[in-house]
CSV table of C-alpha atoms in Angstrom, one decimal:
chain,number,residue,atom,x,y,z
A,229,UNK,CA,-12.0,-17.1,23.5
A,230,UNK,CA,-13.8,-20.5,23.3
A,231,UNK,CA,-16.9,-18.3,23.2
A,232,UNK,CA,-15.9,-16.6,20.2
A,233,UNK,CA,-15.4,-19.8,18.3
A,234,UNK,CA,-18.7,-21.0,19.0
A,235,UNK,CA,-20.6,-17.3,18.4
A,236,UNK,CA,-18.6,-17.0,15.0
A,237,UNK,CA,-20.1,-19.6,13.0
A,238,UNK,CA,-23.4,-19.0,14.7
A,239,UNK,CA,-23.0,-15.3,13.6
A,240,UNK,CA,-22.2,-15.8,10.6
A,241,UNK,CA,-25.2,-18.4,10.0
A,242,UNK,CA,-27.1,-15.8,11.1
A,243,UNK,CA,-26.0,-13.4,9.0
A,244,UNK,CA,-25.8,-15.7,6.2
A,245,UNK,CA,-30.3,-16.6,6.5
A,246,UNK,CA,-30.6,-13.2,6.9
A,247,UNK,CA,-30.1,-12.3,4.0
A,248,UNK,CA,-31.4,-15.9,2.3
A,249,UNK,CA,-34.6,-15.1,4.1
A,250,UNK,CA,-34.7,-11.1,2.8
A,251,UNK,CA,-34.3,-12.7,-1.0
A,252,UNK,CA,-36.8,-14.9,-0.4
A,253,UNK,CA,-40.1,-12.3,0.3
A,254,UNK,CA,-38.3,-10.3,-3.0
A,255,UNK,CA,-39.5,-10.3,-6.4
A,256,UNK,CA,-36.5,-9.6,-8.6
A,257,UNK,CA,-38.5,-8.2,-11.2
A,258,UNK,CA,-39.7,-5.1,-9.1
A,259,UNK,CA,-37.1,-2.7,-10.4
A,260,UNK,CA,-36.9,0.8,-8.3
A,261,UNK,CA,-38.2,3.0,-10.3
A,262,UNK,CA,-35.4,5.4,-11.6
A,263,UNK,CA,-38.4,8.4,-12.4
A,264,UNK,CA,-40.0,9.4,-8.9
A,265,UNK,CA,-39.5,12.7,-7.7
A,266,UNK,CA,-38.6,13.6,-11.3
A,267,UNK,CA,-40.1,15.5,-14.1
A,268,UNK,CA,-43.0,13.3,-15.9
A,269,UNK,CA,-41.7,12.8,-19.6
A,270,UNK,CA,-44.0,14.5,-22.1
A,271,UNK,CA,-44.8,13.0,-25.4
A,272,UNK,CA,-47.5,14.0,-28.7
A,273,UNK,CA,-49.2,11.2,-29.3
A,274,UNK,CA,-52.6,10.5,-31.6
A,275,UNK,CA,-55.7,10.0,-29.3
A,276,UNK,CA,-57.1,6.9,-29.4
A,277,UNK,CA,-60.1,6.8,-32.0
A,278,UNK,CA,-59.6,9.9,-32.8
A,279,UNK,CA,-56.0,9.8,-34.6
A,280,UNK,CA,-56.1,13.2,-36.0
A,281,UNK,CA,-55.8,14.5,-32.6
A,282,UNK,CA,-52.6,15.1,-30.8
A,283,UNK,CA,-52.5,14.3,-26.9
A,284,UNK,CA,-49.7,16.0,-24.8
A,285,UNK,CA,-49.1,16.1,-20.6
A,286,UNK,CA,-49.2,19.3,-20.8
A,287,UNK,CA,-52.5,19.9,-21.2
A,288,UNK,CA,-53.1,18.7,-17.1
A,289,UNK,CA,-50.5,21.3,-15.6
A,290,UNK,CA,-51.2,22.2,-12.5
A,291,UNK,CA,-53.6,18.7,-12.2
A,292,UNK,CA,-53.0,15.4,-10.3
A,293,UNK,CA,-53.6,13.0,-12.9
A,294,UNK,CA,-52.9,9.4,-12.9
A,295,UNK,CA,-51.2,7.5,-16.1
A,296,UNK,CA,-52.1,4.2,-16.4
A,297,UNK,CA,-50.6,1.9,-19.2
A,298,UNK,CA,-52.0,-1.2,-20.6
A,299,UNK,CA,-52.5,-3.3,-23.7
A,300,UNK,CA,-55.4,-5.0,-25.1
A,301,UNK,CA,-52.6,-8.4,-25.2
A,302,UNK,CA,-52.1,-8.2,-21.6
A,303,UNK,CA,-54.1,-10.0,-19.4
A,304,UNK,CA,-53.3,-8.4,-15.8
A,305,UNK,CA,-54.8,-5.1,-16.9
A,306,UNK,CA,-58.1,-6.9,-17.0
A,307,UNK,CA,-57.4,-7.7,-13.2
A,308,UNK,CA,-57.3,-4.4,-12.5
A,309,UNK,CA,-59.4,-2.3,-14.9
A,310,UNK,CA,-62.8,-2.5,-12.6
A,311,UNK,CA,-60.7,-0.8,-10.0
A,312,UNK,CA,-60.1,1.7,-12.6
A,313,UNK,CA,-63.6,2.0,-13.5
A,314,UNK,CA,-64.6,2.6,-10.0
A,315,UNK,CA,-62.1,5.5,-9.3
A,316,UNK,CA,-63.3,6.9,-12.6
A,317,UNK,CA,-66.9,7.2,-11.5
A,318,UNK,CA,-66.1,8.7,-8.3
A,319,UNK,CA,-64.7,11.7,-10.6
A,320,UNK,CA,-61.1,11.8,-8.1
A,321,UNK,CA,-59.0,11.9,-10.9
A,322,UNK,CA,-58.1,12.6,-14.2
A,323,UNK,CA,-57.1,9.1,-15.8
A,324,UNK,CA,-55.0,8.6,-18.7
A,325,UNK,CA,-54.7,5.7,-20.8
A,326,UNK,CA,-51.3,4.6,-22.3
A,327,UNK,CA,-52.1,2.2,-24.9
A,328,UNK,CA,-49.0,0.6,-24.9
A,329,UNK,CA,-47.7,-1.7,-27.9
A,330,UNK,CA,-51.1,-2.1,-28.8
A,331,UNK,CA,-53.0,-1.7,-32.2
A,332,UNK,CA,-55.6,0.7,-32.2
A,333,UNK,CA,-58.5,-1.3,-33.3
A,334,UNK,CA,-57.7,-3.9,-30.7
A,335,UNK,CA,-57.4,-1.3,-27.6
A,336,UNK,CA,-60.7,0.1,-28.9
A,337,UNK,CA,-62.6,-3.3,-28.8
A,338,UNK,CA,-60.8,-4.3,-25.6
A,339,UNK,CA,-62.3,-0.8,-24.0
A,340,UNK,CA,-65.6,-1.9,-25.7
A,341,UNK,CA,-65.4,-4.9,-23.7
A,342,UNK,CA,-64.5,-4.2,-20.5
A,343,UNK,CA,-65.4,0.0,-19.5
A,344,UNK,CA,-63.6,3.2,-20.4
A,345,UNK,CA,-62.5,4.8,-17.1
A,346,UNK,CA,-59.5,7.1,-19.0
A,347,UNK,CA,-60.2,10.9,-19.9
A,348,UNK,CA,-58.1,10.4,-22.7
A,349,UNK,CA,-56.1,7.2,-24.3
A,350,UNK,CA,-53.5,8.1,-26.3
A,351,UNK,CA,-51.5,5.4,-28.7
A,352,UNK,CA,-48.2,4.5,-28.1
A,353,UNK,CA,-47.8,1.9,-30.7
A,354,UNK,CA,-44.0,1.7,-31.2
A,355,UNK,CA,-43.7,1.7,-26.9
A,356,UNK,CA,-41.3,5.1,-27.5
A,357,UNK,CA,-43.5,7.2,-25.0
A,358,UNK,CA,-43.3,3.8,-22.6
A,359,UNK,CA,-39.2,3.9,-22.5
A,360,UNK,CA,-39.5,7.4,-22.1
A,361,UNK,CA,-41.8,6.4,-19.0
A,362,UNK,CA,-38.9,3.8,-18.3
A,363,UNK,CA,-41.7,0.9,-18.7
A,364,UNK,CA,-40.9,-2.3,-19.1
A,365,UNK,CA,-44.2,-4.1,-19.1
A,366,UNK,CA,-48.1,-3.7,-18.3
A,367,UNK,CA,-49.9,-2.8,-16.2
A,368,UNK,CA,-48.0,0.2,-14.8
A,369,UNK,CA,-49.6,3.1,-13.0
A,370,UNK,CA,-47.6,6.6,-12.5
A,371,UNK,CA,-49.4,9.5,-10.1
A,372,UNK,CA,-48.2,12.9,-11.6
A,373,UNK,CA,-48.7,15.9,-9.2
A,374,UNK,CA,-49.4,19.6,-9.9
A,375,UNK,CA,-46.6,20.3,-10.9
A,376,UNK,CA,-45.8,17.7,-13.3
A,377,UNK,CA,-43.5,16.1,-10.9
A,378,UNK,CA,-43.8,11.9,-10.9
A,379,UNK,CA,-44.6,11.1,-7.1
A,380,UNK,CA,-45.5,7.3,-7.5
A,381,UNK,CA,-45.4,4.0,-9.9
A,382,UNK,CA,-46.5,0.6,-9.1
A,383,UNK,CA,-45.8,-2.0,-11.2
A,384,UNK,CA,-48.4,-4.8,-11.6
A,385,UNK,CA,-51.7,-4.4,-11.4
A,386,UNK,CA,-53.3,-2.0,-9.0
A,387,UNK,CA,-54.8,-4.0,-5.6
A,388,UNK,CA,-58.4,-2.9,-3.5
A,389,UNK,CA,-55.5,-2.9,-1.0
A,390,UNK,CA,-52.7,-1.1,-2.9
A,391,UNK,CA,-55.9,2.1,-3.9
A,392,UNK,CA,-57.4,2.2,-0.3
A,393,UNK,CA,-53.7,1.9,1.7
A,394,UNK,CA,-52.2,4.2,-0.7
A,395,UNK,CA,-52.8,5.5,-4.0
A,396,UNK,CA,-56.3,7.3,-2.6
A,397,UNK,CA,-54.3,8.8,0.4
A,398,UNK,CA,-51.4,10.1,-1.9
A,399,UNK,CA,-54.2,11.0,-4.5
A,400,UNK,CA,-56.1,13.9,-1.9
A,401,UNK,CA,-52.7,14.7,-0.3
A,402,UNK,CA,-51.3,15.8,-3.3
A,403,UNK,CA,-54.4,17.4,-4.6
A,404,UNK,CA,-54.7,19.5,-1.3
A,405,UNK,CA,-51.3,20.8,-1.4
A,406,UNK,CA,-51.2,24.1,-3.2
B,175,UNK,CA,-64.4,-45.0,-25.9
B,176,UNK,CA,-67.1,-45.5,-23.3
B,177,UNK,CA,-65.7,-45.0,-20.0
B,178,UNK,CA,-68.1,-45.6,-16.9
B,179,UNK,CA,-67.1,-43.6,-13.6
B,180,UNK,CA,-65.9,-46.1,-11.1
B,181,UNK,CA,-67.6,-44.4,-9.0
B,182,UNK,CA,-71.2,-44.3,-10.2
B,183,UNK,CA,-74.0,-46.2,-8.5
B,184,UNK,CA,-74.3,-48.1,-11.7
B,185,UNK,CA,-71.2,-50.0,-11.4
B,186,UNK,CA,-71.2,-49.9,-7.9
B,187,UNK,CA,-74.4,-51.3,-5.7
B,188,UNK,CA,-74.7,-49.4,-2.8
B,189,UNK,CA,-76.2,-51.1,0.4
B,190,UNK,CA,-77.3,-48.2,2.5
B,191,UNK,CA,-78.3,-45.1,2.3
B,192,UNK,CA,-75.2,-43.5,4.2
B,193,UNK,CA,-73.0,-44.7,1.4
B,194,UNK,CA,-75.0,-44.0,-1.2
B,195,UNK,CA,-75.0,-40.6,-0.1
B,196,UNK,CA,-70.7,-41.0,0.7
B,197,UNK,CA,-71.2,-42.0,-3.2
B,198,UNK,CA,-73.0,-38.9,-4.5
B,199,UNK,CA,-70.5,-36.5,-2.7
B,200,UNK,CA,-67.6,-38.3,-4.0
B,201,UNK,CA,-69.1,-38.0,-7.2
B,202,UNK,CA,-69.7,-34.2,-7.1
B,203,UNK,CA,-66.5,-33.6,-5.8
B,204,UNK,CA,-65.4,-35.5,-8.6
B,205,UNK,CA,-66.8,-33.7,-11.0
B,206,UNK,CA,-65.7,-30.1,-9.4
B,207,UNK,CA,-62.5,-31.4,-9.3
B,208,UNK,CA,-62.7,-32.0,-13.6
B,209,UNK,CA,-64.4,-28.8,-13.9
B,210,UNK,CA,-61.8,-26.7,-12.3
B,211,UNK,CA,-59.3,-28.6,-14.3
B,212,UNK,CA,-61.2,-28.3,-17.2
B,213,UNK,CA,-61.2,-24.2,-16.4
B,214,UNK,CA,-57.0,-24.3,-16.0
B,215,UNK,CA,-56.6,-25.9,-19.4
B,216,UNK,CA,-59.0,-24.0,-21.2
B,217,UNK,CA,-58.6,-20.8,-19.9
B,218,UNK,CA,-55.0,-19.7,-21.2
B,219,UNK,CA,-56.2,-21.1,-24.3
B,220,UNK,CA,-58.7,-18.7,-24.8
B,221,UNK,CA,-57.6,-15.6,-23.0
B,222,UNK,CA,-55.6,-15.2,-27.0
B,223,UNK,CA,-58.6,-15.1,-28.6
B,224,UNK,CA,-60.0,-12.5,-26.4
B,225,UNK,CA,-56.6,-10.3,-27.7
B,226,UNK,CA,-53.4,-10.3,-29.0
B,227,UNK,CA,-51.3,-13.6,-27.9
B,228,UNK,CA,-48.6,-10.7,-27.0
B,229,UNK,CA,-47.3,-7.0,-26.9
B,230,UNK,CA,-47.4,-5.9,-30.7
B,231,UNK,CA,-44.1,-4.6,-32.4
B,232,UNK,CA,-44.5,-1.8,-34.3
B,233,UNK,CA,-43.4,-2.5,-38.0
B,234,UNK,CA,-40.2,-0.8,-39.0
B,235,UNK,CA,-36.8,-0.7,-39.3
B,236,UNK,CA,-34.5,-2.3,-36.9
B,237,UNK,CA,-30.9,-2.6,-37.3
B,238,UNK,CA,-31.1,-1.2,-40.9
B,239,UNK,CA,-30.4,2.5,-40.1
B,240,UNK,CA,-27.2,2.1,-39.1
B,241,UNK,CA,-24.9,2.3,-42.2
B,242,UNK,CA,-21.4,3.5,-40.7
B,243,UNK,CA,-19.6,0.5,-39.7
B,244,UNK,CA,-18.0,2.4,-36.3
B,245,UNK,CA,-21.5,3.1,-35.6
B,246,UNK,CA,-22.7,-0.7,-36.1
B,247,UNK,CA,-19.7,-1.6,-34.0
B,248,UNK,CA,-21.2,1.2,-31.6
B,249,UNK,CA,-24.2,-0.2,-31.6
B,250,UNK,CA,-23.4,-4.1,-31.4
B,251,UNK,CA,-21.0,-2.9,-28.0
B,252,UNK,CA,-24.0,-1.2,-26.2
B,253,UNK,CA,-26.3,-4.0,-27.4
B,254,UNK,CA,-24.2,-6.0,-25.1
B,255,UNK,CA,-23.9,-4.6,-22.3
B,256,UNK,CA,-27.7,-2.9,-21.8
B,257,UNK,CA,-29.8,-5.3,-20.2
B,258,UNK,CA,-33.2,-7.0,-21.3
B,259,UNK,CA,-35.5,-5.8,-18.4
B,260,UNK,CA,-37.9,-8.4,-18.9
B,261,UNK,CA,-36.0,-11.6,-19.1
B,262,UNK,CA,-33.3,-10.3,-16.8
B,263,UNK,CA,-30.8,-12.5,-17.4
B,264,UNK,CA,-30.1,-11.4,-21.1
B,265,UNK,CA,-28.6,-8.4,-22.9
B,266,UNK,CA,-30.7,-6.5,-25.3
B,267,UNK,CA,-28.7,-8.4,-28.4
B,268,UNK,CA,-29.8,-11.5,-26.7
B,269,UNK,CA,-33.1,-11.1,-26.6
B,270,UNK,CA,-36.5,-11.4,-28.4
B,271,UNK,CA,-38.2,-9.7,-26.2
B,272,UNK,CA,-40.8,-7.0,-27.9
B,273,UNK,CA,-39.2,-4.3,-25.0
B,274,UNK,CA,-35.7,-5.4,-26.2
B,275,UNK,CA,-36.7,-4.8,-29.7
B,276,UNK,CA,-38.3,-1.5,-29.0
B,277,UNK,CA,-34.9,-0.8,-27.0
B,278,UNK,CA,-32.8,-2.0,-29.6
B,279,UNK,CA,-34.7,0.5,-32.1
B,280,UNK,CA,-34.3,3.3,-29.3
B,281,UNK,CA,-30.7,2.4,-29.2
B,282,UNK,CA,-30.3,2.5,-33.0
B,283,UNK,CA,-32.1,5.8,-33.6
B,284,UNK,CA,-30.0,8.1,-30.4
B,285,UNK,CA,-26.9,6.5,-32.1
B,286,UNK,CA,-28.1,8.0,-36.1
B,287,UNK,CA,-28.9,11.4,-34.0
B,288,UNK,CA,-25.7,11.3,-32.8
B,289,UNK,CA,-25.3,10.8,-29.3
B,290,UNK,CA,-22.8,9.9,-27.3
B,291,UNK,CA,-22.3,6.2,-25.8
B,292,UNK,CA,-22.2,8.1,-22.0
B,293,UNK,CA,-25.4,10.0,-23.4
B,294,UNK,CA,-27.5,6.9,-24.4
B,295,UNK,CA,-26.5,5.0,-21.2
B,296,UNK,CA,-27.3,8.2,-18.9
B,297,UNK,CA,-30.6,8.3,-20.8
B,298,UNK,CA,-31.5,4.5,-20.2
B,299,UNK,CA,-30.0,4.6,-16.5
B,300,UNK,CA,-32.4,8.3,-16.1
B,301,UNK,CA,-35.8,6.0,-16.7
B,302,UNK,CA,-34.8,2.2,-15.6
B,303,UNK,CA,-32.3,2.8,-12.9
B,304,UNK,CA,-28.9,1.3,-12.9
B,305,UNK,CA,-30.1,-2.1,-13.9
B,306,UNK,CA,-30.0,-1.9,-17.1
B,307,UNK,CA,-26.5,-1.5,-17.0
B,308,UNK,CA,-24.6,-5.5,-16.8
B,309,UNK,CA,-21.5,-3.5,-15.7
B,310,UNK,CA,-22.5,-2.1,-12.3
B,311,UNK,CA,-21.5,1.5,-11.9
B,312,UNK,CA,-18.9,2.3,-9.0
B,313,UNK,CA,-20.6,4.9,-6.9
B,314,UNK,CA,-21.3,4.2,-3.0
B,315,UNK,CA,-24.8,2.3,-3.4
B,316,UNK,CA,-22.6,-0.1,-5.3
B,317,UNK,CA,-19.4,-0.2,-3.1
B,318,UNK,CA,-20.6,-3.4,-1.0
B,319,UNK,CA,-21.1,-5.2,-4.7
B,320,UNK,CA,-17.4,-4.1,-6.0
B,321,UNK,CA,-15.2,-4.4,-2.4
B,322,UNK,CA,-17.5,-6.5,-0.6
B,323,UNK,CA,-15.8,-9.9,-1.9
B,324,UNK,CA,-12.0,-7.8,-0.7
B,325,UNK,CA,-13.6,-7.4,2.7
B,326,UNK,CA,-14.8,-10.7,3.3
B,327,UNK,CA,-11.0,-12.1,2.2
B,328,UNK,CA,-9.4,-9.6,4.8
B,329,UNK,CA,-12.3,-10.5,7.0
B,330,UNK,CA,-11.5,-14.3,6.9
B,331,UNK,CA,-7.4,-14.1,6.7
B,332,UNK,CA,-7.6,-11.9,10.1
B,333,UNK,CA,-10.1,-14.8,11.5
B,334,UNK,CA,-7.6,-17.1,10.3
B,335,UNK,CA,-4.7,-15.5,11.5
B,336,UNK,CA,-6.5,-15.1,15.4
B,337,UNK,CA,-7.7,-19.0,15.1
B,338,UNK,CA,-4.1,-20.1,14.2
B,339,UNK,CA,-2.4,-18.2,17.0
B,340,UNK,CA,-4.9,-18.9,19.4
B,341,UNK,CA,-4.3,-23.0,18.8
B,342,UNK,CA,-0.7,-23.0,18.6
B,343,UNK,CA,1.1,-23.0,22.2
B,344,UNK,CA,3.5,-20.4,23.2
B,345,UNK,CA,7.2,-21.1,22.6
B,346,UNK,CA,6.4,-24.2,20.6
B,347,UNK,CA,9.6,-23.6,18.6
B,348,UNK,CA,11.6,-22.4,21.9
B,349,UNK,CA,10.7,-18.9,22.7
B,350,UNK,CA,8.3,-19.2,25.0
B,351,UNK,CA,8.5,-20.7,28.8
B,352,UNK,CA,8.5,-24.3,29.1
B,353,UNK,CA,6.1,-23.7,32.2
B,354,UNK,CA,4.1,-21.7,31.1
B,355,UNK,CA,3.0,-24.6,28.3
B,356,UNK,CA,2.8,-27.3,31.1
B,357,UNK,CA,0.7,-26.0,32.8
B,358,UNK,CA,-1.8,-23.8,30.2
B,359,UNK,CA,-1.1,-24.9,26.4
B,360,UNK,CA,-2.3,-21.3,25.5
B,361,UNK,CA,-0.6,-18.1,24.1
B,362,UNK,CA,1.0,-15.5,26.6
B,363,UNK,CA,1.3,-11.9,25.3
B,364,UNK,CA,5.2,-12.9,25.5
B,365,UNK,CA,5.3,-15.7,23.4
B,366,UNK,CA,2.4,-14.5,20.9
B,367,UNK,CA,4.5,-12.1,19.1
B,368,UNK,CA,7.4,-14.5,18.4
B,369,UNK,CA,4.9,-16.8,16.9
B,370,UNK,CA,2.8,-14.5,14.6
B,371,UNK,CA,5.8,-13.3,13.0
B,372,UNK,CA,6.8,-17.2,12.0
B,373,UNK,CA,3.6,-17.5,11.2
B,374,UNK,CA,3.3,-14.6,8.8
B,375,UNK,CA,6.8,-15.7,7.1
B,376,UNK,CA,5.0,-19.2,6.8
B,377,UNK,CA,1.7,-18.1,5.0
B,378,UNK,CA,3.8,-15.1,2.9
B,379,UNK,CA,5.5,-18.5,1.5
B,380,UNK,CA,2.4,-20.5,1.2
B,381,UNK,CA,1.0,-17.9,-1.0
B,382,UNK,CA,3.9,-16.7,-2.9
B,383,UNK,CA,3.4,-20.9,-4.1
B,384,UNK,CA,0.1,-20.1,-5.6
């Protein structure tokens, strides 16, 4: 009996810094994302540069392709566009640029600047196609499999360690299966 | 203003050459040290001119559309309880965020095409999760959130209940064995009953007070 009033507070201190310490090493800004294992939203959209044109997901059915959205006004998409580049030249994956809340002319000069890795970059200048995405800021990254089905997002921008650990595995896993 | 480092040789004779050279180094570190801070103050300050200082808002209507004052009162209730996903702590009338305009417009157009309150929440929920919600749903992810506090409170009066009975010697108001509390000052199954039930009466009139 005189055990259990020494354990109890003991038990609950422990108890109590275990979760302290779990809140600590979590970023309360990384939301789960609502959309995996769901259908990727499609959207028309004008193709960068060429505003004319009309850009739609459906055009890579049956592809993995990779979304990526960024804005000329955000600065942690420059962090992670050479990563971008690189995956680009290796030819892995179709890449699709979101130009998100951005103005045309200023997403052109900005992929002037810094490399074009994207197949296509369509404009989403009012952000509608991003809250269809569920986004909520940029850089965001989605991997869409074959069949059109959102298997990944990461929020931030992409890591050396985030595309070797995981986005390159998922990438040739999903583009193996049939 | 002419300043001279403090720590030049100029100001400073040096006797030998070991602190001369102490003297350079300090110097150079010196003036790493001012060009890295030099880099941190002049850095954010340019990074606008490379772009936009921010996400650009689309020009166009926002909180016009709405003309039907059950609507507007529609709209003004969601508008409260949706939350800003970027500055978390703020509902999407709160804030000026550029995603809580955007949202607000989203919000403003599903309610002129006529959808449901249950139909825009279920669409927001669909593509940011039950976050955006202020009101947590009841469903059984959420059932630690909504009986959690309940369980800790039965939780504690239990504890309290086995401390108090614990502490308290048998018979102390006559039931038990005179003995028996001689010789161990602790419950017996005997006496523990007789006590617990004063006990309850007790706290049942402590909290009827409240």
């Amino acid at each position: 009996m005189k055990i259990f009033r020494f354990l109890l507070p003991a038990l609950l201190f422990a108890v109590i810094s275990l979760f302290l310490y779990k809140g600590l090493s979590q970023n309360p800004r990384d939301l789960p994302s609502a959309l995996i294992g769901k259908p990727a939203p499609s959207f028309t959209l004008p193709v960068l540069g060429q505003e004319s044109q009309q850009w739609s997901p459906t055009e890579l059915a049956g592809k993995v392709w990779l979304l990526n959205v960024w804005g000329s006004w955000c600065a942690a998409c420059q962090v992670e566009h050479p990563l971008l580049n690189d995956l680009a030249k290796t030819g892995t994956v179709p890449i699709i640029g979101l130009a998100w809340k951005d103005k045309p002319a200023a997403s052109i000069a900005w992929l002037k600047r810094f490399g074009d890795p994207y197949q296509v970059v369509v404009s989403d200048i009012d952000g509608r196609a991003g809250i269809d995405w569920g986004v909520y800021g940029a850089p965001e990254t989605f991997v869409v499999d074959k069949q059109g089905i959102i298997r990944f997002k990461h929020v931030g921008p992409i890591t050396p360690e985030l595309m070797q650990t995981k986005l390159m595995p998922l990438l040739r896993q999903l583009q193996t299966a049939s | 203003m002419t300043r001279l480092p403090i720590n030049s040789p100029a100001t400073r004779p040096v006797a030998s050459t070991r602190s001369f050279a102490a003297a350079l180094q300090a110097i150079a570190g010196a003036r790493a040290f001012a060009v890295a801070l030099l880099l941190c103050i002049a850095l954010p300050a340019a990074a606008p001119a490379l772009a936009q200082s921010g996400p650009y808002v689309a020009p166009g209507t926002t909180e016009t559309l709405i003309k039907d004052p059950a609507d507007k009162a529609r709209y003004d209730k969601l508008a409260h309880e949706l939350r800003c996903l970027v500055c978390q702590n703020q509902t999407l009338a709160d804030s000026d965020a550029s995603l809580a305009i955007d949202l607000r417009r989203q919000l403003e157009s599903m309610i002129v095409d006529g959808r449901s309150d249950d139909e825009i929440k279920a669409y927001l929920v669909a593509r940011y999760g039950d976050f955006v919600l202020y009101r947590p749903p009841m469903q059984s992810n959420t059932w630690l959130l909504w009986f959690g506090p309940f369980a800790l409170l039965a939780i504690g009066i239990v504890i309290w209940f086995g401390l108090h009975r614990r502490r308290k010697p048998a018979g102390a108001d006559g039931a038990g064995v005179a003995g028996v509390r001689t010789v161990t000052p602790r419950s017996t199954p005997e006496g523990g009953g007789a006590t617990t039930a004063a006990d309850l009466e007790r706290v049942s009139k402590l909290l009827d007070r409240d």
